[in-house]
PDB file of C-alpha atoms in Angstrom:
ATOM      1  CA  UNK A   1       0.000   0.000   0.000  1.00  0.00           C
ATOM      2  CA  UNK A   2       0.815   3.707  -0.493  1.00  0.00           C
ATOM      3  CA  UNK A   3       1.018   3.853   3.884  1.00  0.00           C
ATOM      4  CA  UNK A   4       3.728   4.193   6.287  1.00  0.00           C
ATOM      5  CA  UNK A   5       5.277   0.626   6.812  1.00  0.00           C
ATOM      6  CA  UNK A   6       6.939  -0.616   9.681  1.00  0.00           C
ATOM      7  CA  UNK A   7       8.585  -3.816  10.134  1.00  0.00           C
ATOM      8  CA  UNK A   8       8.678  -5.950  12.233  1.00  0.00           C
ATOM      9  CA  UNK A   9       4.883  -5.851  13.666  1.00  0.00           C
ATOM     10  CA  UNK A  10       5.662  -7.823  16.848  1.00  0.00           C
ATOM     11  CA  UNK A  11       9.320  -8.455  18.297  1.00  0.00           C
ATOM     12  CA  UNK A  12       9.849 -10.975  21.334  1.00  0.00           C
ATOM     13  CA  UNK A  13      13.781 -10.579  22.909  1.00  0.00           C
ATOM     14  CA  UNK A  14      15.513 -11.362  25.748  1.00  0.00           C
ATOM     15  CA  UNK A  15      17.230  -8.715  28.045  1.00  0.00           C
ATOM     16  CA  UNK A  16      20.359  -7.239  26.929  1.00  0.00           C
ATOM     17  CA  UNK A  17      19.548  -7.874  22.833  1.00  0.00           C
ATOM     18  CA  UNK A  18      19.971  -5.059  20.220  1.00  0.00           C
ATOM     19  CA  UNK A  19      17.049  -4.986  18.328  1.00  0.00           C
ATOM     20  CA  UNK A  20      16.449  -2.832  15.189  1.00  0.00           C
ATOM     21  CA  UNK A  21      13.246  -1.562  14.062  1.00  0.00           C
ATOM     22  CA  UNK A  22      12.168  -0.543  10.331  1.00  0.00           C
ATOM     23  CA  UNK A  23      10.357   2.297   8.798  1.00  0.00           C
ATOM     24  CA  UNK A  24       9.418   2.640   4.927  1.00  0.00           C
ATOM     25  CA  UNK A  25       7.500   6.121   5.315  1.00  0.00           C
ATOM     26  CA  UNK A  26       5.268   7.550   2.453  1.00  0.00           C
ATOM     27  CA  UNK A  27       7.377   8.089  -0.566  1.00  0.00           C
ATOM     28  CA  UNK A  28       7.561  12.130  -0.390  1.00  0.00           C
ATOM     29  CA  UNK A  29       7.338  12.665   2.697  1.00  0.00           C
ATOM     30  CA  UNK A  30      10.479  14.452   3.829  1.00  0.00           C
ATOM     31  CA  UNK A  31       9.990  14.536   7.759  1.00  0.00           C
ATOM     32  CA  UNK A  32       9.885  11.350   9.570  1.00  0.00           C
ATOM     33  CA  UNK A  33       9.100  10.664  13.310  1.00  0.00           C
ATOM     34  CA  UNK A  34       9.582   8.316  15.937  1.00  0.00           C
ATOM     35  CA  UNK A  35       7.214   7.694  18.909  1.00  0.00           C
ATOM     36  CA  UNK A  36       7.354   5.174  21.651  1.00  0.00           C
ATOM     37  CA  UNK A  37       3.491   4.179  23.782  1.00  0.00           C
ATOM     38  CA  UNK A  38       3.646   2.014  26.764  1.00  0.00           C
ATOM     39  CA  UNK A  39       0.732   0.105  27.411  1.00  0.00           C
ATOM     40  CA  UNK A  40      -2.111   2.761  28.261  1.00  0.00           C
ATOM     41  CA  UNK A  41       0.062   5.688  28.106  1.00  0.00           C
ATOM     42  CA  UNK A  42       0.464   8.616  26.040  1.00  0.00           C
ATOM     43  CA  UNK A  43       2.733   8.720  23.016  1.00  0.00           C
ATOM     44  CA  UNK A  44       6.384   9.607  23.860  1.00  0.00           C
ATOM     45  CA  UNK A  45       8.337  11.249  21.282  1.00  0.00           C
ATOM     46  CA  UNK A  46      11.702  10.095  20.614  1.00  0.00           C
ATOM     47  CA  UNK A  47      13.180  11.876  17.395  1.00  0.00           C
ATOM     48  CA  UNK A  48      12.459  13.620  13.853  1.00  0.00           C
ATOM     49  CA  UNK A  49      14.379  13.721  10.495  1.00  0.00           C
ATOM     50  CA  UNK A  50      14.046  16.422   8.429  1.00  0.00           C
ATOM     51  CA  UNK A  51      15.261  14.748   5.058  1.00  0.00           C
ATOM     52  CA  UNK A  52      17.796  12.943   6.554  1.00  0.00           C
ATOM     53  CA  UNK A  53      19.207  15.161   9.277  1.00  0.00           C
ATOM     54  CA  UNK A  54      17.673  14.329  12.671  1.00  0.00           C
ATOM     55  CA  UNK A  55      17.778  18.180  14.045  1.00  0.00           C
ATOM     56  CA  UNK A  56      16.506  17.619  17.403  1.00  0.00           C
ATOM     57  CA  UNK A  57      17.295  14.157  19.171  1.00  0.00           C
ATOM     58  CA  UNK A  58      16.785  14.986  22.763  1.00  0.00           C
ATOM     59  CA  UNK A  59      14.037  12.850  22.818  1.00  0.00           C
ATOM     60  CA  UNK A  60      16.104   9.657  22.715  1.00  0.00           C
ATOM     61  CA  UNK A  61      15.580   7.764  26.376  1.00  0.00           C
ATOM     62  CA  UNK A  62      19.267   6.830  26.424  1.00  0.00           C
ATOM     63  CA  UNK A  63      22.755   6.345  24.830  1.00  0.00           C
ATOM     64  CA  UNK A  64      21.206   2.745  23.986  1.00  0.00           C
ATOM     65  CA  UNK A  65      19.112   4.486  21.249  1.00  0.00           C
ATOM     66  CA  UNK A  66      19.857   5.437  17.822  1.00  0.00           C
ATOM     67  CA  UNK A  67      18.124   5.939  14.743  1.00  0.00           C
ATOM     68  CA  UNK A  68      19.017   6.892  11.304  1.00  0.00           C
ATOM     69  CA  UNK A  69      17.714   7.712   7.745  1.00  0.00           C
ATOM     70  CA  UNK A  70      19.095   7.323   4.585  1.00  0.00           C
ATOM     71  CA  UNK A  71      17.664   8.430   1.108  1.00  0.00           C
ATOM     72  CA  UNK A  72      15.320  11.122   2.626  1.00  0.00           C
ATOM     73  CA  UNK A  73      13.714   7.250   2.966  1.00  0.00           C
ATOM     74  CA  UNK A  74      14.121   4.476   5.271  1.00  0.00           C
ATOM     75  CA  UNK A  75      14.799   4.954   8.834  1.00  0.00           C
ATOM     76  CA  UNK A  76      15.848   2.237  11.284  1.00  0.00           C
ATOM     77  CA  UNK A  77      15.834   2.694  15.337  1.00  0.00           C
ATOM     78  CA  UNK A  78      17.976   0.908  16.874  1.00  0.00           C
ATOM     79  CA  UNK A  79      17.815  -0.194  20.644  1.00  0.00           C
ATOM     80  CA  UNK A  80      21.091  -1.799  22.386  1.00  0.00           C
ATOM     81  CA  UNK A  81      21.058  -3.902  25.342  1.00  0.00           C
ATOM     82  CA  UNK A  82      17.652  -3.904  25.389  1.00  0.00           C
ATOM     83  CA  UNK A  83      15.474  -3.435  28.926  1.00  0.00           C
ATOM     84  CA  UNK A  84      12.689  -3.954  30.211  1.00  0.00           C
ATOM     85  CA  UNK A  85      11.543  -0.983  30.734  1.00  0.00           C
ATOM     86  CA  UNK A  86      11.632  -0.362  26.848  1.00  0.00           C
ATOM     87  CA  UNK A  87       8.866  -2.507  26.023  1.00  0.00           C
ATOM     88  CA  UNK A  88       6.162  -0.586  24.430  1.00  0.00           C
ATOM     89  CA  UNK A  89       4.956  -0.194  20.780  1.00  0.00           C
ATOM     90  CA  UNK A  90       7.864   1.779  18.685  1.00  0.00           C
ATOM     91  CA  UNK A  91       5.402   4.296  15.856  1.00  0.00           C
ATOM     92  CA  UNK A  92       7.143   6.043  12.947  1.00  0.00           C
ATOM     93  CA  UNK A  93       5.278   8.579  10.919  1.00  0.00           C
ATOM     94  CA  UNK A  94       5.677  10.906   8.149  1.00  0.00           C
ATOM     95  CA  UNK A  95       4.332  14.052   6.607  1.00  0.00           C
ATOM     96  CA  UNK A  96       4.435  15.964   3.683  1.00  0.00           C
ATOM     97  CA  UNK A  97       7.139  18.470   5.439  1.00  0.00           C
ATOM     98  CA  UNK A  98       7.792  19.498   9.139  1.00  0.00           C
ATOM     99  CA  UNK A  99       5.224  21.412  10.844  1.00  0.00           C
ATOM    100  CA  UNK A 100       2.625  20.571   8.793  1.00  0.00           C
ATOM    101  CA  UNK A 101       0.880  18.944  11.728  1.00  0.00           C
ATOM    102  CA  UNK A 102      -0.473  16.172   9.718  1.00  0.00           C
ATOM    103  CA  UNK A 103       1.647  12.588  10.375  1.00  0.00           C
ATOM    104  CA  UNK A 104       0.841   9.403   8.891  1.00  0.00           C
ATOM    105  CA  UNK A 105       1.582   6.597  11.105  1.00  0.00           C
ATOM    106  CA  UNK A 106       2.419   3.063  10.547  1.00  0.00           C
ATOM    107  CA  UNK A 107       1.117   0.634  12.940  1.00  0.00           C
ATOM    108  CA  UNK A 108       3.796   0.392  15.002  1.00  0.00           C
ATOM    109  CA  UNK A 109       6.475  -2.163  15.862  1.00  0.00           C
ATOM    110  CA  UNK A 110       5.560  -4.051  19.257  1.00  0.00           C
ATOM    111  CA  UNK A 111       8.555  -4.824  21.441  1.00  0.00           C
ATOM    112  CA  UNK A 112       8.300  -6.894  24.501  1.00  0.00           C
ATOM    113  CA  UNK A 113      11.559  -7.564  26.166  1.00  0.00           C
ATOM    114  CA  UNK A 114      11.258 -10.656  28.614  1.00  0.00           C
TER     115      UNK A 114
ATOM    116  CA  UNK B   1       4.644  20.230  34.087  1.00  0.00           C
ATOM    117  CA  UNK B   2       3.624  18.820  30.817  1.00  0.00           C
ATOM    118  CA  UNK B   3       3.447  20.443  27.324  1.00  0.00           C
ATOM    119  CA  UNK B   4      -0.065  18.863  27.153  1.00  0.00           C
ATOM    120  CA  UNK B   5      -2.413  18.233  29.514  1.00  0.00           C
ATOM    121  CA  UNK B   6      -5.631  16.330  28.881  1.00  0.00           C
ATOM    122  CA  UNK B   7      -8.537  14.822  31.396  1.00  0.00           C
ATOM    123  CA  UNK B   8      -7.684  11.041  30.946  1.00  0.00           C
ATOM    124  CA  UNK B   9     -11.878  10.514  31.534  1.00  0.00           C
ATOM    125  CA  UNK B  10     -13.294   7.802  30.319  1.00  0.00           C
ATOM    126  CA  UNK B  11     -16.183   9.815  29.454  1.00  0.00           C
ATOM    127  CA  UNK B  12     -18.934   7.509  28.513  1.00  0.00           C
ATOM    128  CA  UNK B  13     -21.970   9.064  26.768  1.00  0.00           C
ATOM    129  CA  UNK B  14     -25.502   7.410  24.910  1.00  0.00           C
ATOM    130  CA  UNK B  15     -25.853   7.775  21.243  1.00  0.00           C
ATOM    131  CA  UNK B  16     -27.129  10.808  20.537  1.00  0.00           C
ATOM    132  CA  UNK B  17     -25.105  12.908  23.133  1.00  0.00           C
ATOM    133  CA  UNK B  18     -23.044  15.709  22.872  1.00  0.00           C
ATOM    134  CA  UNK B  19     -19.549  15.977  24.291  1.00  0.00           C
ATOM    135  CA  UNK B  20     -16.547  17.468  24.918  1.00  0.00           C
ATOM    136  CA  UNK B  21     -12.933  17.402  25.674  1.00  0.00           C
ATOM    137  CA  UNK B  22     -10.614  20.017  27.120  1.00  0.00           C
ATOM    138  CA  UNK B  23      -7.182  20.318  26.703  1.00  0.00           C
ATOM    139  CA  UNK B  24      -4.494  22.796  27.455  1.00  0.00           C
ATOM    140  CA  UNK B  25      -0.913  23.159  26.435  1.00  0.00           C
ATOM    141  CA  UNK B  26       1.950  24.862  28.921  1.00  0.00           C
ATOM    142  CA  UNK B  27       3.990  27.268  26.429  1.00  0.00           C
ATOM    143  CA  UNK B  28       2.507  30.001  25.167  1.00  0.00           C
ATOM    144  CA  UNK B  29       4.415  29.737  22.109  1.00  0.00           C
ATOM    145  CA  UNK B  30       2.682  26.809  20.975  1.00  0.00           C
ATOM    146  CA  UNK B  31       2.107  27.512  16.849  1.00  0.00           C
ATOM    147  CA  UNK B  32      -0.543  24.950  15.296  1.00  0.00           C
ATOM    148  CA  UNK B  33      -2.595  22.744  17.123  1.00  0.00           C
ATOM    149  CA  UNK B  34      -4.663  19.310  16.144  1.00  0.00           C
ATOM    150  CA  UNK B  35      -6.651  16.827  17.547  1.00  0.00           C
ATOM    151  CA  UNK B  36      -6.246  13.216  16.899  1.00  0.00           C
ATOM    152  CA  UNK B  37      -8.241   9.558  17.356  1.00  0.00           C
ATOM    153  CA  UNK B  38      -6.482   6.464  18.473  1.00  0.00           C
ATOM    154  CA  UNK B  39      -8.974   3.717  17.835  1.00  0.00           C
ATOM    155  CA  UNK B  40      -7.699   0.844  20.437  1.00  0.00           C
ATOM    156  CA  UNK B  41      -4.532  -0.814  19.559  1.00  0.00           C
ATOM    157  CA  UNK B  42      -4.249   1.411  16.475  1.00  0.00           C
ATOM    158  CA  UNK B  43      -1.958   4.540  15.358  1.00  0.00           C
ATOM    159  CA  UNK B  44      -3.440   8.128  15.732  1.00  0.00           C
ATOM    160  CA  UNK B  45      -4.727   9.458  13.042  1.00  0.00           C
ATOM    161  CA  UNK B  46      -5.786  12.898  12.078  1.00  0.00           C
ATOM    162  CA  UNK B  47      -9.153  14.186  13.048  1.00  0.00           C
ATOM    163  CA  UNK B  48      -9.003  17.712  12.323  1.00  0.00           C
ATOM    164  CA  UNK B  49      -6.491  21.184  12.611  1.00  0.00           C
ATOM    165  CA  UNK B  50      -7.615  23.759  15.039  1.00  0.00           C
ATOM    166  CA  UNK B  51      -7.620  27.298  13.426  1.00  0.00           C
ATOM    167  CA  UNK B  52      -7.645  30.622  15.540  1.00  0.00           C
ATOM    168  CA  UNK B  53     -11.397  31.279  14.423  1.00  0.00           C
ATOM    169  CA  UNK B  54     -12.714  28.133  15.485  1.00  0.00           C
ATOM    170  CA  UNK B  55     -13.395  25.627  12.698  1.00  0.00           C
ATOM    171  CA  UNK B  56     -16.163  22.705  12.611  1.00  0.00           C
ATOM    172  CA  UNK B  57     -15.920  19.581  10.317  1.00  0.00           C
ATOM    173  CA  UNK B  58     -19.605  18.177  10.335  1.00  0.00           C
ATOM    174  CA  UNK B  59     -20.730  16.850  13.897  1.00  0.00           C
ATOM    175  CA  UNK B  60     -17.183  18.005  15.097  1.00  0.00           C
ATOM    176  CA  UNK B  61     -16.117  21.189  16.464  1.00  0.00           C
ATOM    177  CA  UNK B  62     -12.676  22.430  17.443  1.00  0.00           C
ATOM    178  CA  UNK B  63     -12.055  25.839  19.366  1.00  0.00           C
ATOM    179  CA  UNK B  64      -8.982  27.617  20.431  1.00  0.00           C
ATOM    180  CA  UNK B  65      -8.503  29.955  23.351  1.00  0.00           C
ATOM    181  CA  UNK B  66      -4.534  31.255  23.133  1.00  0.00           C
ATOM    182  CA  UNK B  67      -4.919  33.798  26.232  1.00  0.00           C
ATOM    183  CA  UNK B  68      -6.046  30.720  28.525  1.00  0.00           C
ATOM    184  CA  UNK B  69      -4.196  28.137  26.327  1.00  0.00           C
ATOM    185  CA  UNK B  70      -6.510  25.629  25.605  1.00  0.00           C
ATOM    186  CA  UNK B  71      -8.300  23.626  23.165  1.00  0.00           C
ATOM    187  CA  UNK B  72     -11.661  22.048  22.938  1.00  0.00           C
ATOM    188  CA  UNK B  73     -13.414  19.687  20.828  1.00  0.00           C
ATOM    189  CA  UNK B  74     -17.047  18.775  20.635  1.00  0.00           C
ATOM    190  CA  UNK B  75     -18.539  16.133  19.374  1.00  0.00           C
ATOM    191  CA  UNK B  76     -22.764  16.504  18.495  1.00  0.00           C
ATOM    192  CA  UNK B  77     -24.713  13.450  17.910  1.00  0.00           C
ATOM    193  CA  UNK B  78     -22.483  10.820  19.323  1.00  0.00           C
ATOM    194  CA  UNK B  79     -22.129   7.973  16.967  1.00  0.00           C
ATOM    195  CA  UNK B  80     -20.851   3.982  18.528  1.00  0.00           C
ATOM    196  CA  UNK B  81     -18.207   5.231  15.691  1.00  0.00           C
ATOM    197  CA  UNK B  82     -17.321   8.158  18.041  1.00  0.00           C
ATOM    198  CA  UNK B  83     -15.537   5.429  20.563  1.00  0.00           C
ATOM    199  CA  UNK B  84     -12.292   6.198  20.768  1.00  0.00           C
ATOM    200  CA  UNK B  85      -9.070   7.868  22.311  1.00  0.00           C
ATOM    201  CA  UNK B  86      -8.670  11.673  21.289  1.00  0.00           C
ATOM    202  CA  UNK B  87      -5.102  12.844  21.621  1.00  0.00           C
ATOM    203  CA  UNK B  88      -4.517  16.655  21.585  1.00  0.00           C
ATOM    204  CA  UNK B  89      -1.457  17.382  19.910  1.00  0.00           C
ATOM    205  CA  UNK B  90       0.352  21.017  19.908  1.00  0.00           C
ATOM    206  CA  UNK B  91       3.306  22.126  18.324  1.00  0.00           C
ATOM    207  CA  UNK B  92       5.861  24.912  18.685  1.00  0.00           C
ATOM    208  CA  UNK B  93       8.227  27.493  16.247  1.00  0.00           C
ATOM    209  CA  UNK B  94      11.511  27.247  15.872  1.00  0.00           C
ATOM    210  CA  UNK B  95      14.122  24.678  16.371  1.00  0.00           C
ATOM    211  CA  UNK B  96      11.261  22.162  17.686  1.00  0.00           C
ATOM    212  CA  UNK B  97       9.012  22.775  15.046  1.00  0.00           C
ATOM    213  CA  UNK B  98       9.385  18.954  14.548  1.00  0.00           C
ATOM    214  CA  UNK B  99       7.984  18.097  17.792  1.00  0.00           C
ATOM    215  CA  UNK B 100       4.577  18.045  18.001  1.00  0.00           C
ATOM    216  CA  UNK B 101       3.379  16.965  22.063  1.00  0.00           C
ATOM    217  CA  UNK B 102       0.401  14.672  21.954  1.00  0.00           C
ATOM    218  CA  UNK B 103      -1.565  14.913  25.382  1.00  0.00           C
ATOM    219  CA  UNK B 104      -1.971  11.333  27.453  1.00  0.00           C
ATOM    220  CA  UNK B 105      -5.795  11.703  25.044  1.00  0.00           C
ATOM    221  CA  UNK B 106      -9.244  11.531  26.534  1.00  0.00           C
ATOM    222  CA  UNK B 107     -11.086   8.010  25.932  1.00  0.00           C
ATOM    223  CA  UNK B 108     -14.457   8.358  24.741  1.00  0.00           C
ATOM    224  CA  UNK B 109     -16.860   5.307  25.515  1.00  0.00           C
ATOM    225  CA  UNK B 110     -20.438   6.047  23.130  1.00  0.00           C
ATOM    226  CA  UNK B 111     -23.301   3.309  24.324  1.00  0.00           C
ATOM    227  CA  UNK B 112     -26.636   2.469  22.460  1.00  0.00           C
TER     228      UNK B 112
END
């Protein structure tokens, strides 16, 4: 479909795993976002790219997390030694251009860490 | 404090009802402003911008008041449909014009 994909839907690991999670956002879309929501909570944002330049990362829990673009395209977010406490559904999103105000989300990556 | 402040509810209304949702935001240099629905165990989605004027979008109605800093959103005629999570989202000029805050949202429970 023409929609923000993320991959993998559902991702089981064990403590202390790196796990990396995948975005294909629409094609065109030059900003693209990364949100985390723990189970009945509110979404928690993490970073943005703005083509590929991320300009504001202080969103990012941890030195653990990372995330990059490439192509004014993909984006991957990667999470090292994994926690607990990081267990929560990962979202991407894109729009059209930054401050539009309008994202497109995928339906998220879910990430339980046992 | 947070940007984004919402009453969590549940509000749970009959069919037919009218409703709504407050929200306010913390920094007064908040730009453009938005409500969302988050259908359970789904992504947000957009529901509508809120403009300056007020703006409506059929049985929906979105008002802004920058000197108290809120937001509100009413919903006539409440449809089953209507059940849902509605996230206020703000966002800011400048170097975090990337970063729009989405409120905790309001969960909205419509019976027959």
């Amino acid at each position: 479909g023409a929609g923000v994909s993320q991959s993998p839907s559902n991702k089981v690991t064990e403590k202390g795993k790196d796990v990396e999670l995948r975005c294909d956002p629409i094609s065109g879309h030059t900003a693209l976002y990364w949100y985390r929501q723990r189970l009945g909570q509110g979404l928690e944002f993490l970073i943005y790219f703005q083509g590929n330049s991320a300009p504001d990362k202080s969103g990012l829990p941890s030195d653990r997390f990372s995330a990059e673009r490439t192509g004014e395209s993909v984006s991957t977010l990667t999470i090292q030694r994994t926690q607990q406490e990081d267990s929560a559904v990962y979202l991407c999103a894109s729009s059209l251009d930054i401050g539009t105000g309008e994202l497109f989300f995928g339906e998220g990556s879910r990430l339980t860490v046992l | 404090r947070k940007e984004v402040e919402q009453d969590p509810g549940p509000f749970n209304v009959p069919e037919g009802a009218t409703v709504a949702f407050n929200c306010t935001y913390s920094n007064s240099a908040s730009q453009s402003f938005f409500w969302y629905r988050q259908d359970c165990r789904k992504e947000p989605k957009l529901l509508m911008s809120v403009y300056s004027s007020g703006n409506e979008d059929g049985r929906f109605t979105a008002q802004l008041n920058r000197a108290s800093q809120y937001i509100s959103l009413l919903i006539r005629d409440s449809k089953l449909s209507d059940s849902a999570t509605y996230l206020c989202v703000v966002n800011m000029r400048g170097s975090t014009l990337g970063r729009l805050y989405f409120g905790r949202g309001t969960q909205l429970t419509v019976w027959p």
